[in-house]
Amino acid sequence: MIRLSGITKRFGTHEVLKGVSQNFATGEVTCIIGPSGSGKSTLLRCINLLEQPSSGEIFIEGQPAFYDVANGAIRLHSAKRISRERRKLGMVFQDFALFPHRSALGNVTEGLVYGLGLARSEADAIARRMLARVGLSDHVGHYPDQLSGGQKQRVAIARALAMSPKAMLFDEPTSALDPELVGEVLEVMQGLSAEGMTMVIVTHEMKFAREIADRIIFIDQGAVVEEGPPDQVLDAPRHERTRSFLKRVMR
């Protein structure tokens, strides 16, 4: 579904990503873990071009996404084409990124009307279906300040799903939530997994990663150190760096 080949990212002289190559299979749920500042979120943002890689290639469904590489130089696709390609990847942020002056329904219809150019009535129908899909049929008229953290994140998921993405990218989807609200977001994401949605999830929560992931990738200092199924990476890591990280975070 998504293939990364030699992705690097530099901010000035600081190299945040160091030649990351990964395949994310259709229907696979992958969690990316690692210490703060290891490049996890930067990698996720590179996948949908919120950050432009310094080098390397991104493929979606076997085709070059967002840019072509010629003689080592990146040549971006047209803005219209990038927008079309980006719609294949839904993105959910840790801080929800909702419009405070829009209801739950309005937050979901916004991209459909102004991004896809749908009629308001069609956008409204799609938005209501997506909000029902995440268990918020009774909250369509509520504004963000009337919703719990878990409900806000579910609105954000509904907004991303409304664009009919081929894959979903989650950047710390539960980190801003109280512990008792994590379960309702996890339940929605597990439902998406059961439906065959490809998901790439950056998270600090090992319990969450264990429950949701088919595969876990451990990144440190911009490089993939270890990857494998949750029981292998979390319970029997092969690398000392992974073991030392997990010893600190799983106390």
CSV table of C-alpha atoms in Angstrom, one decimal:
chain,number,residue,atom,x,y,z
A,1,MET,CA,0.0,0.0,0.0
A,2,ILE,CA,2.7,2.4,1.0
A,3,ARG,CA,6.4,2.0,0.3
A,4,LEU,CA,9.2,4.2,1.6
A,5,SER,CA,12.7,4.0,0.0
A,6,GLY,CA,15.6,5.7,1.7
A,7,ILE,CA,13.7,8.5,3.3
A,8,THR,CA,15.9,11.2,4.9
A,9,LYS,CA,14.9,14.5,6.4
A,10,ARG,CA,17.3,17.3,7.5
A,11,PHE,CA,16.5,20.5,9.3
A,12,GLY,CA,19.6,22.5,8.6
A,13,THR,CA,22.5,20.3,9.6
A,14,HIS,CA,20.4,18.1,11.8
A,15,GLU,CA,19.4,14.8,10.2
A,16,VAL,CA,16.1,13.7,11.7
A,17,LEU,CA,15.5,10.7,9.4
A,18,LYS,CA,18.4,8.6,8.2
A,19,GLY,CA,17.4,6.6,5.1
A,20,VAL,CA,14.2,4.9,6.4
A,21,SER,CA,12.9,2.2,4.1
A,22,GLN,CA,9.6,0.4,4.9
A,23,ASN,CA,6.7,-1.3,3.4
A,24,PHE,CA,3.2,-0.9,4.9
A,25,ALA,CA,1.0,-3.7,3.5
A,26,THR,CA,-2.7,-3.3,2.6
A,27,GLY,CA,-4.8,-3.9,5.7
A,28,GLU,CA,-1.8,-3.9,8.1
A,29,VAL,CA,-1.8,-1.9,11.3
A,30,THR,CA,1.7,-0.7,12.1
A,31,CYS,CA,2.6,1.2,15.3
A,32,ILE,CA,5.8,3.3,15.4
A,33,ILE,CA,7.4,3.6,18.8
A,34,GLY,CA,10.5,5.3,20.1
A,35,PRO,CA,11.8,8.0,22.3
A,36,SER,CA,10.8,11.6,21.9
A,37,GLY,CA,12.8,13.3,19.2
A,38,SER,CA,13.5,10.0,17.4
A,39,GLY,CA,11.8,11.0,14.2
A,40,LYS,CA,8.5,9.2,14.5
A,41,SER,CA,6.2,12.0,13.8
A,42,THR,CA,8.5,13.5,11.2
A,43,LEU,CA,8.3,10.2,9.3
A,44,LEU,CA,4.6,10.2,9.5
A,45,ARG,CA,4.4,13.8,8.2
A,46,CYS,CA,6.8,12.9,5.3
A,47,ILE,CA,4.5,10.0,4.3
A,48,ASN,CA,1.7,12.5,3.3
A,49,LEU,CA,4.1,15.4,2.5
A,50,LEU,CA,3.3,17.6,5.5
A,51,GLU,CA,7.1,17.6,5.6
A,52,GLN,CA,9.0,17.2,2.3
A,53,PRO,CA,11.7,14.6,2.6
A,54,SER,CA,15.2,15.7,1.9
A,55,SER,CA,15.8,12.6,-0.2
A,56,GLY,CA,14.3,9.2,-0.9
A,57,GLU,CA,11.1,8.1,-2.5
A,58,ILE,CA,7.5,7.5,-1.5
A,59,PHE,CA,5.1,5.1,-3.4
A,60,ILE,CA,1.4,4.7,-2.8
A,61,GLU,CA,-0.2,1.6,-4.5
A,62,GLY,CA,3.0,1.2,-6.5
A,63,GLN,CA,3.1,4.7,-8.0
A,64,PRO,CA,5.4,7.6,-7.0
A,65,ALA,CA,3.5,9.9,-4.6
A,66,PHE,CA,3.9,13.7,-4.5
A,67,TYR,CA,7.1,13.9,-6.4
A,68,ASP,CA,9.6,12.3,-8.8
A,69,VAL,CA,13.3,11.9,-8.2
A,70,ALA,CA,15.6,12.7,-11.1
A,71,ASN,CA,19.4,12.7,-10.7
A,72,GLY,CA,19.0,12.8,-6.9
A,73,ALA,CA,16.7,15.9,-7.1
A,74,ILE,CA,13.1,16.0,-6.0
A,75,ARG,CA,10.6,17.5,-8.5
A,76,LEU,CA,7.2,18.0,-6.9
A,77,HIS,CA,4.0,17.1,-8.7
A,78,SER,CA,1.5,19.8,-9.4
A,79,ALA,CA,-0.5,21.2,-6.5
A,80,LYS,CA,-3.7,19.7,-7.9
A,81,ARG,CA,-2.1,16.3,-8.2
A,82,ILE,CA,-0.5,16.4,-4.7
A,83,SER,CA,-3.9,17.3,-3.3
A,84,ARG,CA,-5.5,14.3,-5.1
A,85,GLU,CA,-2.7,12.0,-3.9
A,86,ARG,CA,-2.9,13.3,-0.3
A,87,ARG,CA,-6.6,12.4,-0.1
A,88,LYS,CA,-5.6,8.8,-0.3
A,89,LEU,CA,-4.1,9.2,3.2
A,90,GLY,CA,-6.3,10.3,6.1
A,91,MET,CA,-4.4,12.1,8.9
A,92,VAL,CA,-5.4,12.3,12.6
A,93,PHE,CA,-3.4,14.5,14.9
A,94,GLN,CA,-2.9,14.3,18.7
A,95,ASP,CA,-4.5,17.7,19.3
A,96,PHE,CA,-7.6,16.9,17.2
A,97,ALA,CA,-7.2,20.0,15.0
A,98,LEU,CA,-10.9,20.7,15.0
A,99,PHE,CA,-12.5,24.1,14.1
A,100,PRO,CA,-13.8,25.4,17.4
A,101,HIS,CA,-16.5,27.4,15.6
A,102,ARG,CA,-17.9,24.4,13.8
A,103,SER,CA,-20.1,21.6,15.1
A,104,ALA,CA,-19.1,18.0,14.8
A,105,LEU,CA,-21.1,17.8,11.6
A,106,GLY,CA,-19.5,21.1,10.3
A,107,ASN,CA,-16.0,19.8,11.0
A,108,VAL,CA,-16.6,16.7,8.9
A,109,THR,CA,-18.4,18.5,6.0
A,110,GLU,CA,-15.7,21.2,5.7
A,111,GLY,CA,-13.3,19.2,3.7
A,112,LEU,CA,-16.1,17.6,1.6
A,113,VAL,CA,-17.5,20.9,0.5
A,114,TYR,CA,-14.4,23.0,0.2
A,115,GLY,CA,-11.9,20.2,-0.6
A,116,LEU,CA,-13.9,17.9,-2.8
A,117,GLY,CA,-16.5,20.5,-4.0
A,118,LEU,CA,-19.5,18.4,-3.0
A,119,ALA,CA,-22.9,19.9,-2.6
A,120,ARG,CA,-23.8,20.7,1.0
A,121,SER,CA,-26.6,18.1,1.1
A,122,GLU,CA,-24.3,15.3,-0.1
A,123,ALA,CA,-21.5,16.3,2.3
A,124,ASP,CA,-24.1,16.4,5.1
A,125,ALA,CA,-25.2,12.9,4.4
A,126,ILE,CA,-21.6,11.5,4.2
A,127,ALA,CA,-20.7,13.3,7.4
A,128,ARG,CA,-23.6,11.9,9.3
A,129,ARG,CA,-22.7,8.4,8.2
A,130,MET,CA,-19.1,8.9,9.3
A,131,LEU,CA,-20.1,10.3,12.7
A,132,ALA,CA,-22.4,7.3,13.1
A,133,ARG,CA,-19.5,5.0,12.2
A,134,VAL,CA,-17.5,6.3,15.1
A,135,GLY,CA,-20.5,6.3,17.5
A,136,LEU,CA,-21.4,10.0,17.5
A,137,SER,CA,-24.8,10.0,15.9
A,138,ASP,CA,-26.2,11.8,19.0
A,139,HIS,CA,-23.5,14.5,18.9
A,140,VAL,CA,-23.6,15.9,15.4
A,141,GLY,CA,-24.7,19.3,16.6
A,142,HIS,CA,-22.2,19.5,19.4
A,143,TYR,CA,-19.3,21.9,19.3
A,144,PRO,CA,-15.7,20.9,20.3
A,145,ASP,CA,-16.0,22.6,23.7
A,146,GLN,CA,-19.1,20.5,24.4
A,147,LEU,CA,-17.2,17.2,23.6
A,148,SER,CA,-14.9,15.1,25.7
A,149,GLY,CA,-11.3,14.5,24.4
A,150,GLY,CA,-12.3,11.0,23.2
A,151,GLN,CA,-15.3,12.4,21.3
A,152,LYS,CA,-13.2,15.1,19.7
A,153,GLN,CA,-10.7,12.5,18.5
A,154,ARG,CA,-13.6,10.4,17.1
A,155,VAL,CA,-14.8,13.5,15.2
A,156,ALA,CA,-11.3,13.9,13.8
A,157,ILE,CA,-11.3,10.3,12.7
A,158,ALA,CA,-14.7,10.7,11.1
A,159,ARG,CA,-13.4,13.8,9.3
A,160,ALA,CA,-10.5,11.8,7.9
A,161,LEU,CA,-12.7,8.8,6.9
A,162,ALA,CA,-15.1,11.1,5.1
A,163,MET,CA,-12.5,11.6,2.4
A,164,SER,CA,-12.5,7.9,1.6
A,165,PRO,CA,-8.8,7.4,2.2
A,166,LYS,CA,-6.9,4.2,1.3
A,167,ALA,CA,-4.9,4.4,4.5
A,168,MET,CA,-5.0,6.2,7.8
A,169,LEU,CA,-2.1,7.9,9.6
A,170,PHE,CA,-2.4,8.6,13.3
A,171,ASP,CA,0.1,10.9,15.1
A,172,GLU,CA,-0.2,10.1,18.9
A,173,PRO,CA,-4.0,9.7,18.7
A,174,THR,CA,-4.4,9.0,22.4
A,175,SER,CA,-1.7,11.1,24.0
A,176,ALA,CA,-4.0,14.1,24.8
A,177,LEU,CA,-6.7,11.9,26.3
A,178,ASP,CA,-7.4,11.0,29.9
A,179,PRO,CA,-6.7,7.3,30.5
A,180,GLU,CA,-10.3,6.3,30.8
A,181,LEU,CA,-11.0,7.8,27.3
A,182,VAL,CA,-8.3,5.9,25.4
A,183,GLY,CA,-10.6,2.8,25.2
A,184,GLU,CA,-13.3,4.5,23.1
A,185,VAL,CA,-10.7,5.7,20.5
A,186,LEU,CA,-9.0,2.3,20.5
A,187,GLU,CA,-12.4,0.6,19.9
A,188,VAL,CA,-13.0,2.8,16.8
A,189,MET,CA,-9.5,2.0,15.5
A,190,GLN,CA,-9.9,-1.7,16.1
A,191,GLY,CA,-13.2,-1.5,14.1
A,192,LEU,CA,-11.3,0.1,11.2
A,193,SER,CA,-8.7,-2.6,11.4
A,194,ALA,CA,-11.4,-5.3,11.3
A,195,GLU,CA,-12.7,-3.6,8.1
A,196,GLY,CA,-9.3,-3.9,6.5
A,197,MET,CA,-8.1,-0.3,6.8
A,198,THR,CA,-4.3,0.2,6.5
A,199,MET,CA,-3.1,2.2,9.5
A,200,VAL,CA,0.2,3.7,10.5
A,201,ILE,CA,0.2,4.9,14.1
A,202,VAL,CA,2.8,6.8,16.0
A,203,THR,CA,2.3,6.2,19.7
A,204,HIS,CA,4.0,6.4,23.1
A,205,GLU,CA,1.6,4.0,24.7
A,206,MET,CA,2.9,0.4,24.7
A,207,LYS,CA,-0.4,-1.1,25.9
A,208,PHE,CA,-2.2,0.6,23.1
A,209,ALA,CA,0.4,-0.6,20.5
A,210,ARG,CA,0.2,-4.2,21.8
A,211,GLU,CA,-3.6,-4.2,21.4
A,212,ILE,CA,-3.9,-2.6,18.0
A,213,ALA,CA,-0.8,-3.5,16.0
A,214,ASP,CA,0.0,-6.3,13.6
A,215,ARG,CA,3.6,-5.0,13.5
A,216,ILE,CA,5.6,-2.6,15.7
A,217,ILE,CA,8.6,-0.5,14.4
A,218,PHE,CA,11.0,0.9,16.9
A,219,ILE,CA,12.8,4.0,15.7
A,220,ASP,CA,15.8,5.7,17.5
A,221,GLN,CA,17.8,8.7,16.3
A,222,GLY,CA,16.1,8.6,12.9
A,223,ALA,CA,16.7,5.0,12.0
A,224,VAL,CA,14.7,1.8,12.3
A,225,VAL,CA,16.3,-0.3,15.0
A,226,GLU,CA,13.9,-3.2,15.3
A,227,GLU,CA,10.5,-4.3,13.9
A,228,GLY,CA,8.3,-7.3,14.2
A,229,PRO,CA,5.0,-8.5,15.8
A,230,PRO,CA,4.1,-7.0,19.2
A,231,ASP,CA,5.0,-10.0,21.3
A,232,GLN,CA,8.4,-10.2,19.8
A,233,VAL,CA,9.3,-6.4,19.9
A,234,LEU,CA,7.7,-5.8,23.3
A,235,ASP,CA,8.4,-9.0,25.1
A,236,ALA,CA,11.5,-10.4,23.5
A,237,PRO,CA,13.3,-7.5,21.8
A,238,ARG,CA,16.5,-8.5,20.0
A,239,HIS,CA,18.4,-5.2,20.3
A,240,GLU,CA,19.8,-3.7,23.5
A,241,ARG,CA,18.6,-0.2,22.5
A,242,THR,CA,15.0,-1.5,22.3
A,243,ARG,CA,15.4,-3.3,25.6
A,244,SER,CA,16.7,-0.2,27.4
A,245,PHE,CA,13.8,1.9,25.9
A,246,LEU,CA,11.1,-0.5,26.9
A,247,LYS,CA,12.6,-0.9,30.4
A,248,ARG,CA,12.0,2.8,31.0
A,249,VAL,CA,8.5,3.1,29.4
A,250,MET,CA,6.9,-0.2,30.6
A,251,ARG,CA,7.5,0.1,34.3
